[in-house]
Amino acid sequence: MRKRDSLQAVGACALLSSTVFALWQVPMKTYITTPIYYVNGAPHIGHAHTSVMADILKRNRIAIGYEGKLTTGCDEHGQKNQEAAAESGLSVEEYLDGRSAEFRNVFDRLSVEYDYFVRTSCPEHKQRVAEIEQRMYDADLIVKKEYSGTYCTGCEQFKKPSDLNDDGRCPDHPTLVPEEITEENYFLKIEPFRDALLKHIADHPDFVQPEIYKTELLKMLSEPLEDLCISRPKRRVSLGVTMPFDDDYVTYVWFDALINYITNINWPEDEYKAWWAECEHLIGKDILKTHGVYWPIMLMAIDMAPPKRLSVHGHWVGAGGLKMSKTMGNVVDPIEVMDNLGSDALRYYLARNARADADSQISVELITQAYNSELGNKLGNLLSRAGKFAKSRFDGKVPERGSGAVDDADEQLRKQVMEACAPFAKKLDLAEIPYATQGLITVCDHMNNYFADQAPWDLIKNEDTKERCAAVIYVTLDCLRLVFEAFSQVLPTTSAQALGLLNCTVPTGGDEAWVPGLDKLQAGGDLAEISTLYPRAA
Ligand code: ME8
């Protein structure tokens, strides 16, 4: 290589390494949102679900080095909230304060680490909603006209005849009689954006996940879109954001609620841009149309890009596939489950059993069964047995693994544990959560089999197998350490307790990205008093 070429190469390398260094210095961002929930009733298992899944994704991404933001909260406007407040006998403010505190309490108890708890009644949000409406109005995208339609208060949406059951009721709210409404309202023209949205979906194959919901969305976009009604006359609904160009109207609740996703990150100030570029909405399948059709079009109407990803999940139904309802007596109350079994029991069941592309069954009995037989028998019990063995036979310390004491059984188990933890060391997708969680519990079976096969209680009896006994205990405890490190994304409370017993800490992530590794348990380290992580429940 000539001198000049070699200098150029050195320069290129320096530039490359400084770019890599710069990239390395700026952590990747992840902005995860949940729907904001209606406050016309108490928080239920479905609300708990989406917020817990969002928390698992946030913990996962922070563990592997991302900078993360998670928002959840309450949708406090609209007709059904207004009706619930009136029925409560409280003032609207008292009602909203009380209900949103209930939601916040459930998410706090579930260890959902949200960065921002949304309440659409907050003045900053309302001001931004009005600002966006004004922009659309000034751009001639909003028209006023009379409209007659069938309205479902449950969905807070006008319905086409084809959206309703044969009996004229909404499939998602069969107990409500839809209202026939004729009134003058403001409408957003959305058809002019349909082609651009279709192109966006074609250009971004990951926009909607999993695939079945993309198919559903494309079907929704296969026909011309009717103008979207974005107002309600105040004489019918007063709980909402007053329209900036007409005092007699409030903004349609969905139009107002969707905008939370950008007001939370301080739109239109510059700082919002980097977060918005990485925005992933977690939603149930019931709200695909509002998030997959209306929301991207609203954004395009103000020259903004659609969110990066819509991650959609199926619904929880009662045991036997029955819809949960008070009359059926099969409603699962998140507070009651947490009171009896702890928050990780609920998080575990949700993470392990939810399917993204299908409905899944839940009941107090199913949660209790999974808690006892999986968390208790497979995970907690092994920690207790191996930990207590080390406490009594190795002076309360983690034994030395000893030289030359590694055999094929150890290596096979260690490999299986590394493989089971691997999904948690990369960016997890919503749909992968149940499989990754199941992988960890399956590897607990392997750990239990290893422990039983190696029989440390026999090995300890003999002087010449004592070293092998120490190795078996070390391998078991070290594998448990690693499994709890991975599980800390799903079971933050009990994983922290378990790692504390082993004298280890939960991976912090951020600057120190978590990399699963073996032999990180300190031999000779003190073990804390081994308490029962998952006491048996009746
Ligand atoms: O739709 N299984 O609020 P919402 C799983 N305010 N998840 C469920 C569920 C179930 N059985 N039931 C509800 C609204 N969910 C609007 C949202 S966002 C800008 C406005 C979860 O109280 C799931 O995430 O009806 C679903 O999409 C959401 O709660 C609906 O909550």
mmCIF file of N, CA, C and O in Angstrom, residues 432-518:
data_model
loop_
_atom_site.group_PDB
_atom_site.id
_atom_site.type_symbol
_atom_site.label_atom_id
_atom_site.label_comp_id
_atom_site.label_asym_id
_atom_site.label_seq_id
_atom_site.Cartn_x
_atom_site.Cartn_y
_atom_site.Cartn_z
ATOM 1 N N GLU A 432 -43.406 -12.406 21.283
ATOM 2 C CA GLU A 432 -42.413 -13.403 21.732
ATOM 3 C C GLU A 432 -42.454 -13.620 23.246
ATOM 4 O O GLU A 432 -41.864 -14.572 23.754
ATOM 5 N N ILE A 433 -43.127 -12.712 23.973
ATOM 6 C CA ILE A 433 -43.075 -12.786 25.445
ATOM 7 C C ILE A 433 -43.503 -14.164 25.985
ATOM 8 O O ILE A 433 -42.788 -14.755 26.799
ATOM 9 N N PRO A 434 -44.663 -14.710 25.545
ATOM 10 C CA PRO A 434 -45.048 -16.008 26.120
ATOM 11 C C PRO A 434 -44.047 -17.119 25.840
ATOM 12 O O PRO A 434 -43.783 -17.947 26.710
ATOM 13 N N TYR A 435 -43.470 -17.120 24.636
ATOM 14 C CA TYR A 435 -42.534 -18.201 24.296
ATOM 15 C C TYR A 435 -41.241 -18.071 25.100
ATOM 16 O O TYR A 435 -40.669 -19.055 25.570
ATOM 17 N N ALA A 436 -40.772 -16.833 25.236
ATOM 18 C CA ALA A 436 -39.536 -16.607 26.000
ATOM 19 C C ALA A 436 -39.759 -16.981 27.469
ATOM 20 O O ALA A 436 -38.899 -17.611 28.103
ATOM 21 N N THR A 437 -40.935 -16.638 28.010
ATOM 22 C CA THR A 437 -41.233 -16.953 29.413
ATOM 23 C C THR A 437 -41.344 -18.463 29.599
ATOM 24 O O THR A 437 -40.819 -19.031 30.554
ATOM 25 N N GLN A 438 -41.997 -19.083 28.645
ATOM 26 C CA GLN A 438 -42.131 -20.539 28.713
ATOM 27 C C GLN A 438 -40.754 -21.206 28.650
ATOM 28 O O GLN A 438 -40.489 -22.184 29.341
ATOM 29 N N GLY A 439 -39.865 -20.657 27.831
ATOM 30 C CA GLY A 439 -38.505 -21.206 27.713
ATOM 31 C C GLY A 439 -37.794 -21.209 29.063
ATOM 32 O O GLY A 439 -37.089 -22.160 29.409
ATOM 33 N N LEU A 440 -38.005 -20.155 29.832
ATOM 34 C CA LEU A 440 -37.338 -20.084 31.143
ATOM 35 C C LEU A 440 -37.911 -21.110 32.104
ATOM 36 O O LEU A 440 -37.186 -21.714 32.892
ATOM 37 N N ILE A 441 -39.209 -21.330 32.050
ATOM 38 C CA ILE A 441 -39.795 -22.284 33.001
ATOM 39 C C ILE A 441 -39.446 -23.708 32.573
ATOM 40 O O ILE A 441 -39.255 -24.592 33.395
ATOM 41 N N THR A 442 -39.312 -23.928 31.259
ATOM 42 C CA THR A 442 -38.923 -25.262 30.793
ATOM 43 C C THR A 442 -37.501 -25.589 31.239
ATOM 44 O O THR A 442 -37.194 -26.719 31.616
ATOM 45 N N VAL A 443 -36.637 -24.584 31.217
ATOM 46 C CA VAL A 443 -35.260 -24.867 31.619
ATOM 47 C C VAL A 443 -35.195 -25.151 33.131
ATOM 48 O O VAL A 443 -34.282 -25.825 33.610
ATOM 49 N N CYS A 444 -36.199 -24.675 33.863
ATOM 50 C CA CYS A 444 -36.263 -25.032 35.295
ATOM 51 C C CYS A 444 -36.481 -26.537 35.447
ATOM 52 O O CYS A 444 -35.985 -27.152 36.393
ATOM 53 N N ASP A 445 -37.259 -27.135 34.519
ATOM 54 C CA ASP A 445 -37.416 -28.601 34.555
ATOM 55 C C ASP A 445 -36.058 -29.268 34.389
ATOM 56 O O ASP A 445 -35.724 -30.213 35.093
ATOM 57 N N HIS A 446 -35.260 -28.763 33.438
ATOM 58 C CA HIS A 446 -33.931 -29.358 33.222
ATOM 59 C C HIS A 446 -33.072 -29.194 34.477
ATOM 60 O O HIS A 446 -32.323 -30.087 34.843
ATOM 61 N N MET A 447 -33.181 -28.035 35.118
ATOM 62 C CA MET A 447 -32.360 -27.805 36.325
ATOM 63 C C MET A 447 -32.782 -28.759 37.442
ATOM 64 O O MET A 447 -31.947 -29.312 38.155
ATOM 65 N N ASN A 448 -34.097 -28.947 37.570
ATOM 66 C CA ASN A 448 -34.588 -29.868 38.606
ATOM 67 C C ASN A 448 -34.145 -31.303 38.314
ATOM 68 O O ASN A 448 -33.747 -32.029 39.226
ATOM 69 N N ASN A 449 -34.209 -31.697 37.027
ATOM 70 C CA ASN A 449 -33.777 -33.054 36.668
ATOM 71 C C ASN A 449 -32.293 -33.232 36.960
ATOM 72 O O ASN A 449 -31.858 -34.258 37.488
ATOM 73 N N TYR A 450 -31.511 -32.234 36.620
ATOM 74 C CA TYR A 450 -30.057 -32.270 36.876
ATOM 75 C C TYR A 450 -29.806 -32.464 38.371
ATOM 76 O O TYR A 450 -29.037 -33.317 38.794
ATOM 77 N N PHE A 451 -30.503 -31.672 39.177
ATOM 78 C CA PHE A 451 -30.298 -31.700 40.619
ATOM 79 C C PHE A 451 -30.656 -33.095 41.172
ATOM 80 O O PHE A 451 -29.923 -33.670 41.975
ATOM 81 N N ALA A 452 -31.780 -33.631 40.672
ATOM 82 C CA ALA A 452 -32.204 -34.957 41.141
ATOM 83 C C ALA A 452 -31.211 -36.029 40.680
ATOM 84 O O ALA A 452 -30.823 -36.909 41.453
ATOM 85 N N ASP A 453 -30.768 -35.947 39.408
ATOM 86 C CA ASP A 453 -29.835 -36.962 38.869
ATOM 87 C C ASP A 453 -28.491 -36.916 39.586
ATOM 88 O O ASP A 453 -27.876 -37.939 39.852
ATOM 89 N N GLN A 454 -28.018 -35.715 39.866
ATOM 90 C CA GLN A 454 -26.689 -35.584 40.484
ATOM 91 C C GLN A 454 -26.722 -35.956 41.972
ATOM 92 O O GLN A 454 -25.711 -36.316 42.539
ATOM 93 N N ALA A 455 -27.885 -35.867 42.599
ATOM 94 C CA ALA A 455 -28.097 -36.238 44.003
ATOM 95 C C ALA A 455 -26.982 -35.737 44.924
ATOM 96 O O ALA A 455 -26.232 -36.543 45.492
ATOM 97 N N PRO A 456 -26.854 -34.441 45.110
ATOM 98 C CA PRO A 456 -25.783 -33.916 45.952
ATOM 99 C C PRO A 456 -25.831 -34.469 47.381
ATOM 100 O O PRO A 456 -24.783 -34.568 48.036
ATOM 101 N N TRP A 457 -27.015 -34.833 47.855
ATOM 102 C CA TRP A 457 -27.140 -35.385 49.214
ATOM 103 C C TRP A 457 -26.396 -36.721 49.349
ATOM 104 O O TRP A 457 -25.975 -37.062 50.444
ATOM 105 N N ASP A 458 -26.211 -37.460 48.217
ATOM 106 C CA ASP A 458 -25.386 -38.680 48.268
ATOM 107 C C ASP A 458 -23.912 -38.314 48.125
ATOM 108 O O ASP A 458 -23.048 -38.854 48.810
ATOM 109 N N LEU A 459 -23.654 -37.355 47.196
ATOM 110 C CA LEU A 459 -22.250 -36.997 46.919
ATOM 111 C C LEU A 459 -21.555 -36.461 48.172
ATOM 112 O O LEU A 459 -20.362 -36.683 48.380
ATOM 113 N N ILE A 460 -22.296 -35.784 49.029
ATOM 114 C CA ILE A 460 -21.685 -35.137 50.186
ATOM 115 C C ILE A 460 -21.223 -36.166 51.229
ATOM 116 O O ILE A 460 -20.332 -35.896 52.045
ATOM 117 N N LYS A 461 -21.805 -37.360 51.134
ATOM 118 C CA LYS A 461 -21.519 -38.368 52.171
ATOM 119 C C LYS A 461 -20.101 -38.914 52.061
ATOM 120 O O LYS A 461 -19.547 -39.438 53.013
ATOM 121 N N ASN A 462 -19.554 -38.843 50.876
ATOM 122 C CA ASN A 462 -18.280 -39.488 50.596
ATOM 123 C C ASN A 462 -17.165 -38.467 50.403
ATOM 124 O O ASN A 462 -17.339 -37.530 49.624
ATOM 125 N N GLU A 463 -16.037 -38.669 51.067
ATOM 126 C CA GLU A 463 -14.950 -37.689 50.980
ATOM 127 C C GLU A 463 -14.522 -37.463 49.523
ATOM 128 O O GLU A 463 -14.310 -36.338 49.089
ATOM 129 N N ASP A 464 -14.412 -38.587 48.731
ATOM 130 C CA ASP A 464 -13.910 -38.383 47.357
ATOM 131 C C ASP A 464 -14.977 -37.866 46.384
ATOM 132 O O ASP A 464 -14.673 -37.584 45.233
ATOM 133 N N THR A 465 -16.232 -37.734 46.785
ATOM 134 C CA THR A 465 -17.212 -37.092 45.882
ATOM 135 C C THR A 465 -17.640 -35.720 46.410
ATOM 136 O O THR A 465 -18.535 -35.081 45.845
ATOM 137 N N LYS A 466 -16.995 -35.289 47.484
ATOM 138 C CA LYS A 466 -17.377 -34.006 48.084
ATOM 139 C C LYS A 466 -17.120 -32.831 47.131
ATOM 140 O O LYS A 466 -17.922 -31.891 47.029
ATOM 141 N N GLU A 467 -15.996 -32.942 46.398
ATOM 142 C CA GLU A 467 -15.666 -31.863 45.464
ATOM 143 C C GLU A 467 -16.705 -31.802 44.333
ATOM 144 O O GLU A 467 -17.118 -30.730 43.894
ATOM 145 N N ARG A 468 -17.123 -32.975 43.914
ATOM 146 C CA ARG A 468 -18.160 -33.044 42.871
ATOM 147 C C ARG A 468 -19.478 -32.446 43.410
ATOM 148 O O ARG A 468 -20.192 -31.733 42.718
ATOM 149 N N CYS A 469 -19.741 -32.705 44.668
ATOM 150 C CA CYS A 469 -20.957 -32.148 45.285
ATOM 151 C C CYS A 469 -20.905 -30.614 45.238
ATOM 152 O O CYS A 469 -21.897 -29.960 44.882
ATOM 153 N N ALA A 470 -19.741 -30.071 45.573
ATOM 154 C CA ALA A 470 -19.589 -28.600 45.556
ATOM 155 C C ALA A 470 -19.853 -28.079 44.144
ATOM 156 O O ALA A 470 -20.523 -27.055 43.950
ATOM 157 N N ALA A 471 -19.326 -28.819 43.139
ATOM 158 C CA ALA A 471 -19.516 -28.373 41.742
ATOM 159 C C ALA A 471 -20.992 -28.374 41.374
ATOM 160 O O ALA A 471 -21.495 -27.440 40.736
ATOM 161 N N VAL A 472 -21.706 -29.415 41.788
ATOM 162 C CA VAL A 472 -23.136 -29.530 41.447
ATOM 163 C C VAL A 472 -23.914 -28.367 42.082
ATOM 164 O O VAL A 472 -24.760 -27.737 41.426
ATOM 165 N N ILE A 473 -23.588 -28.074 43.344
ATOM 166 C CA ILE A 473 -24.303 -26.972 44.009
ATOM 167 C C ILE A 473 -23.949 -25.646 43.334
ATOM 168 O O ILE A 473 -24.818 -24.805 43.080
ATOM 169 N N TYR A 474 -22.670 -25.488 43.001
ATOM 170 C CA TYR A 474 -22.267 -24.239 42.346
ATOM 171 C C TYR A 474 -23.011 -24.081 41.010
ATOM 172 O O TYR A 474 -23.591 -23.021 40.721
ATOM 173 N N VAL A 475 -22.986 -25.146 40.198
ATOM 174 C CA VAL A 475 -23.625 -25.075 38.872
ATOM 175 C C VAL A 475 -25.114 -24.766 39.027
ATOM 176 O O VAL A 475 -25.676 -23.913 38.325
ATOM 177 N N THR A 476 -25.763 -25.412 39.991
ATOM 178 C CA THR A 476 -27.207 -25.188 40.181
ATOM 179 C C THR A 476 -27.478 -23.734 40.579
ATOM 180 O O THR A 476 -28.341 -23.058 40.005
ATOM 181 N N LEU A 477 -26.715 -23.255 41.568
ATOM 182 C CA LEU A 477 -26.971 -21.879 42.029
ATOM 183 C C LEU A 477 -26.605 -20.857 40.962
ATOM 184 O O LEU A 477 -27.288 -19.842 40.790
ATOM 185 N N ASP A 478 -25.531 -21.128 40.223
ATOM 186 C CA ASP A 478 -25.127 -20.174 39.182
ATOM 187 C C ASP A 478 -26.171 -20.144 38.053
ATOM 188 O O ASP A 478 -26.480 -19.085 37.507
ATOM 189 N N CYS A 479 -26.702 -21.325 37.711
ATOM 190 C CA CYS A 479 -27.752 -21.364 36.674
ATOM 191 C C CYS A 479 -28.997 -20.642 37.179
ATOM 192 O O CYS A 479 -29.648 -19.902 36.424
ATOM 193 N N LEU A 480 -29.342 -20.829 38.458
ATOM 194 C CA LEU A 480 -30.496 -20.119 39.015
ATOM 195 C C LEU A 480 -30.270 -18.614 38.963
ATOM 196 O O LEU A 480 -31.166 -17.845 38.632
ATOM 197 N N ARG A 481 -29.043 -18.201 39.280
ATOM 198 C CA ARG A 481 -28.727 -16.758 39.213
ATOM 199 C C ARG A 481 -29.025 -16.212 37.828
ATOM 200 O O ARG A 481 -29.680 -15.180 37.658
ATOM 201 N N LEU A 482 -28.558 -16.957 36.821
ATOM 202 C CA LEU A 482 -28.736 -16.486 35.450
ATOM 203 C C LEU A 482 -30.217 -16.464 35.060
ATOM 204 O O LEU A 482 -30.704 -15.507 34.435
ATOM 205 N N VAL A 483 -30.937 -17.498 35.458
ATOM 206 C CA VAL A 483 -32.370 -17.555 35.136
ATOM 207 C C VAL A 483 -33.109 -16.393 35.810
ATOM 208 O O VAL A 483 -33.972 -15.746 35.198
ATOM 209 N N PHE A 484 -32.740 -16.087 37.039
ATOM 210 C CA PHE A 484 -33.406 -14.956 37.711
ATOM 211 C C PHE A 484 -33.006 -13.618 37.081
ATOM 212 O O PHE A 484 -33.800 -12.683 37.072
ATOM 213 N N GLU A 485 -31.794 -13.544 36.573
ATOM 214 C CA GLU A 485 -31.417 -12.290 35.864
ATOM 215 C C GLU A 485 -32.355 -12.076 34.680
ATOM 216 O O GLU A 485 -32.855 -10.973 34.453
ATOM 217 N N ALA A 486 -32.585 -13.158 33.911
ATOM 218 C CA ALA A 486 -33.493 -13.033 32.760
ATOM 219 C C ALA A 486 -34.921 -12.795 33.238
ATOM 220 O O ALA A 486 -35.636 -11.927 32.719
ATOM 221 N N PHE A 487 -35.334 -13.539 34.272
ATOM 222 C CA PHE A 487 -36.699 -13.415 34.784
ATOM 223 C C PHE A 487 -36.975 -12.033 35.381
ATOM 224 O O PHE A 487 -38.128 -11.663 35.573
ATOM 225 N N SER A 488 -35.924 -11.278 35.693
ATOM 226 C CA SER A 488 -36.178 -9.965 36.316
ATOM 227 C C SER A 488 -36.955 -9.047 35.366
ATOM 228 O O SER A 488 -37.575 -8.085 35.793
ATOM 229 N N GLN A 489 -36.982 -9.375 34.059
ATOM 230 C CA GLN A 489 -37.779 -8.566 33.126
ATOM 231 C C GLN A 489 -39.277 -8.876 33.273
ATOM 232 O O GLN A 489 -40.117 -8.046 32.973
ATOM 233 N N VAL A 490 -39.575 -10.092 33.727
ATOM 234 C CA VAL A 490 -40.978 -10.502 33.854
ATOM 235 C C VAL A 490 -41.436 -10.459 35.315
ATOM 236 O O VAL A 490 -42.542 -10.032 35.621
ATOM 237 N N LEU A 491 -40.569 -10.918 36.217
ATOM 238 C CA LEU A 491 -40.898 -11.045 37.642
ATOM 239 C C LEU A 491 -39.961 -10.156 38.455
ATOM 240 O O LEU A 491 -39.045 -10.656 39.130
ATOM 241 N N PRO A 492 -40.136 -8.836 38.375
ATOM 242 C CA PRO A 492 -39.126 -7.961 38.983
ATOM 243 C C PRO A 492 -38.999 -8.109 40.498
ATOM 244 O O PRO A 492 -37.894 -8.045 41.035
ATOM 245 N N THR A 493 -40.119 -8.349 41.195
ATOM 246 C CA THR A 493 -40.061 -8.358 42.662
ATOM 247 C C THR A 493 -39.374 -9.620 43.174
ATOM 248 O O THR A 493 -38.408 -9.547 43.954
ATOM 249 N N THR A 494 -39.858 -10.780 42.735
ATOM 250 C CA THR A 494 -39.292 -12.020 43.279
ATOM 251 C C THR A 494 -37.900 -12.299 42.714
ATOM 252 O O THR A 494 -37.078 -12.918 43.394
ATOM 253 N N SER A 495 -37.596 -11.829 41.505
ATOM 254 C CA SER A 495 -36.241 -12.030 40.976
ATOM 255 C C SER A 495 -35.240 -11.236 41.805
ATOM 256 O O SER A 495 -34.147 -11.712 42.104
ATOM 257 N N ALA A 496 -35.635 -10.013 42.193
ATOM 258 C CA ALA A 496 -34.734 -9.196 43.020
ATOM 259 C C ALA A 496 -34.528 -9.877 44.369
ATOM 260 O O ALA A 496 -33.401 -9.916 44.893
ATOM 261 N N GLN A 497 -35.595 -10.460 44.914
ATOM 262 C CA GLN A 497 -35.462 -11.180 46.201
ATOM 263 C C GLN A 497 -34.512 -12.361 46.041
ATOM 264 O O GLN A 497 -33.610 -12.573 46.854
ATOM 265 N N ALA A 498 -34.710 -13.143 44.968
ATOM 266 C CA ALA A 498 -33.887 -14.336 44.758
ATOM 267 C C ALA A 498 -32.421 -13.952 44.562
ATOM 268 O O ALA A 498 -31.519 -14.564 45.156
ATOM 269 N N LEU A 499 -32.194 -12.937 43.759
ATOM 270 C CA LEU A 499 -30.801 -12.527 43.520
ATOM 271 C C LEU A 499 -30.187 -11.997 44.816
ATOM 272 O O LEU A 499 -29.004 -12.210 45.078
ATOM 273 N N GLY A 500 -31.010 -11.356 45.644
ATOM 274 C CA GLY A 500 -30.543 -10.887 46.953
ATOM 275 C C GLY A 500 -30.113 -12.063 47.828
ATOM 276 O O GLY A 500 -29.072 -12.002 48.497
ATOM 277 N N LEU A 501 -30.883 -13.145 47.795
ATOM 278 C CA LEU A 501 -30.530 -14.329 48.597
ATOM 279 C C LEU A 501 -29.177 -14.885 48.154
ATOM 280 O O LEU A 501 -28.406 -15.407 48.944
ATOM 281 N N LEU A 502 -28.913 -14.774 46.857
ATOM 282 C CA LEU A 502 -27.645 -15.289 46.310
ATOM 283 C C LEU A 502 -26.526 -14.260 46.397
ATOM 284 O O LEU A 502 -25.442 -14.458 45.860
ATOM 285 N N ASN A 503 -26.858 -13.144 47.042
ATOM 286 C CA ASN A 503 -25.862 -12.080 47.182
ATOM 287 C C ASN A 503 -25.483 -11.447 45.838
ATOM 288 O O ASN A 503 -24.333 -11.047 45.614
ATOM 289 N N CYS A 504 -26.431 -11.429 44.919
ATOM 290 C CA CYS A 504 -26.189 -10.831 43.586
ATOM 291 C C CYS A 504 -27.194 -9.702 43.388
ATOM 292 O O CYS A 504 -28.173 -9.606 44.116
ATOM 293 N N THR A 505 -26.937 -8.896 42.385
ATOM 294 C CA THR A 505 -27.874 -7.792 42.135
ATOM 295 C C THR A 505 -28.566 -7.965 40.785
ATOM 296 O O THR A 505 -28.076 -8.693 39.913
ATOM 297 N N VAL A 506 -29.681 -7.274 40.643
ATOM 298 C CA VAL A 506 -30.422 -7.314 39.379
ATOM 299 C C VAL A 506 -29.623 -6.526 38.340
ATOM 300 O O VAL A 506 -29.103 -5.455 38.667
ATOM 301 N N PRO A 507 -29.518 -7.031 37.112
ATOM 302 C CA PRO A 507 -28.794 -6.263 36.087
ATOM 303 C C PRO A 507 -29.437 -4.890 35.915
ATOM 304 O O PRO A 507 -30.663 -4.783 35.864
ATOM 305 N N THR A 508 -28.606 -3.856 35.850
ATOM 306 C CA THR A 508 -29.178 -2.515 35.764
ATOM 307 C C THR A 508 -29.454 -2.103 34.331
ATOM 308 O O THR A 508 -30.350 -1.308 34.074
ATOM 309 N N GLY A 509 -28.703 -2.644 33.386
ATOM 310 C CA GLY A 509 -28.900 -2.243 31.992
ATOM 311 C C GLY A 509 -28.362 -0.849 31.761
ATOM 312 O O GLY A 509 -27.416 -0.419 32.423
ATOM 313 N N GLY A 510 -29.035 -0.108 30.853
ATOM 314 C CA GLY A 510 -28.561 1.228 30.523
ATOM 315 C C GLY A 510 -27.140 1.143 29.998
ATOM 316 O O GLY A 510 -26.850 0.377 29.068
ATOM 317 N N ASP A 511 -26.245 1.902 30.631
ATOM 318 C CA ASP A 511 -24.853 1.917 30.174
ATOM 319 C C ASP A 511 -24.189 0.550 30.287
ATOM 320 O O ASP A 511 -23.287 0.213 29.529
ATOM 321 N N GLU A 512 -24.629 -0.221 31.278
ATOM 322 C CA GLU A 512 -24.025 -1.551 31.437
ATOM 323 C C GLU A 512 -24.995 -2.601 30.940
ATOM 324 O O GLU A 512 -25.719 -3.223 31.722
ATOM 325 N N ALA A 513 -25.023 -2.761 29.637
ATOM 326 C CA ALA A 513 -25.978 -3.694 29.043
ATOM 327 C C ALA A 513 -25.788 -5.089 29.624
ATOM 328 O O ALA A 513 -24.663 -5.532 29.850
ATOM 329 N N TRP A 514 -26.916 -5.753 29.837
ATOM 330 C CA TRP A 514 -26.869 -7.105 30.408
ATOM 331 C C TRP A 514 -26.459 -8.101 29.334
ATOM 332 O O TRP A 514 -27.047 -8.135 28.261
ATOM 333 N N VAL A 515 -25.434 -8.882 29.641
ATOM 334 C CA VAL A 515 -25.019 -9.945 28.734
ATOM 335 C C VAL A 515 -25.046 -11.229 29.559
ATOM 336 O O VAL A 515 -24.335 -11.335 30.558
ATOM 337 N N PRO A 516 -25.910 -12.190 29.169
ATOM 338 C CA PRO A 516 -25.976 -13.399 29.979
ATOM 339 C C PRO A 516 -24.625 -14.104 29.992
ATOM 340 O O PRO A 516 -23.970 -14.198 28.954
ATOM 341 N N GLY A 517 -24.187 -14.538 31.150
ATOM 342 C CA GLY A 517 -22.894 -15.217 31.233
ATOM 343 C C GLY A 517 -22.903 -16.211 32.373
ATOM 344 O O GLY A 517 -23.687 -16.082 33.312
ATOM 345 N N LEU A 518 -22.014 -17.197 32.258
ATOM 346 C CA LEU A 518 -21.928 -18.237 33.290
ATOM 347 C C LEU A 518 -20.841 -17.889 34.295
ATOM 348 O O LEU A 518 -20.017 -16.999 34.057
#
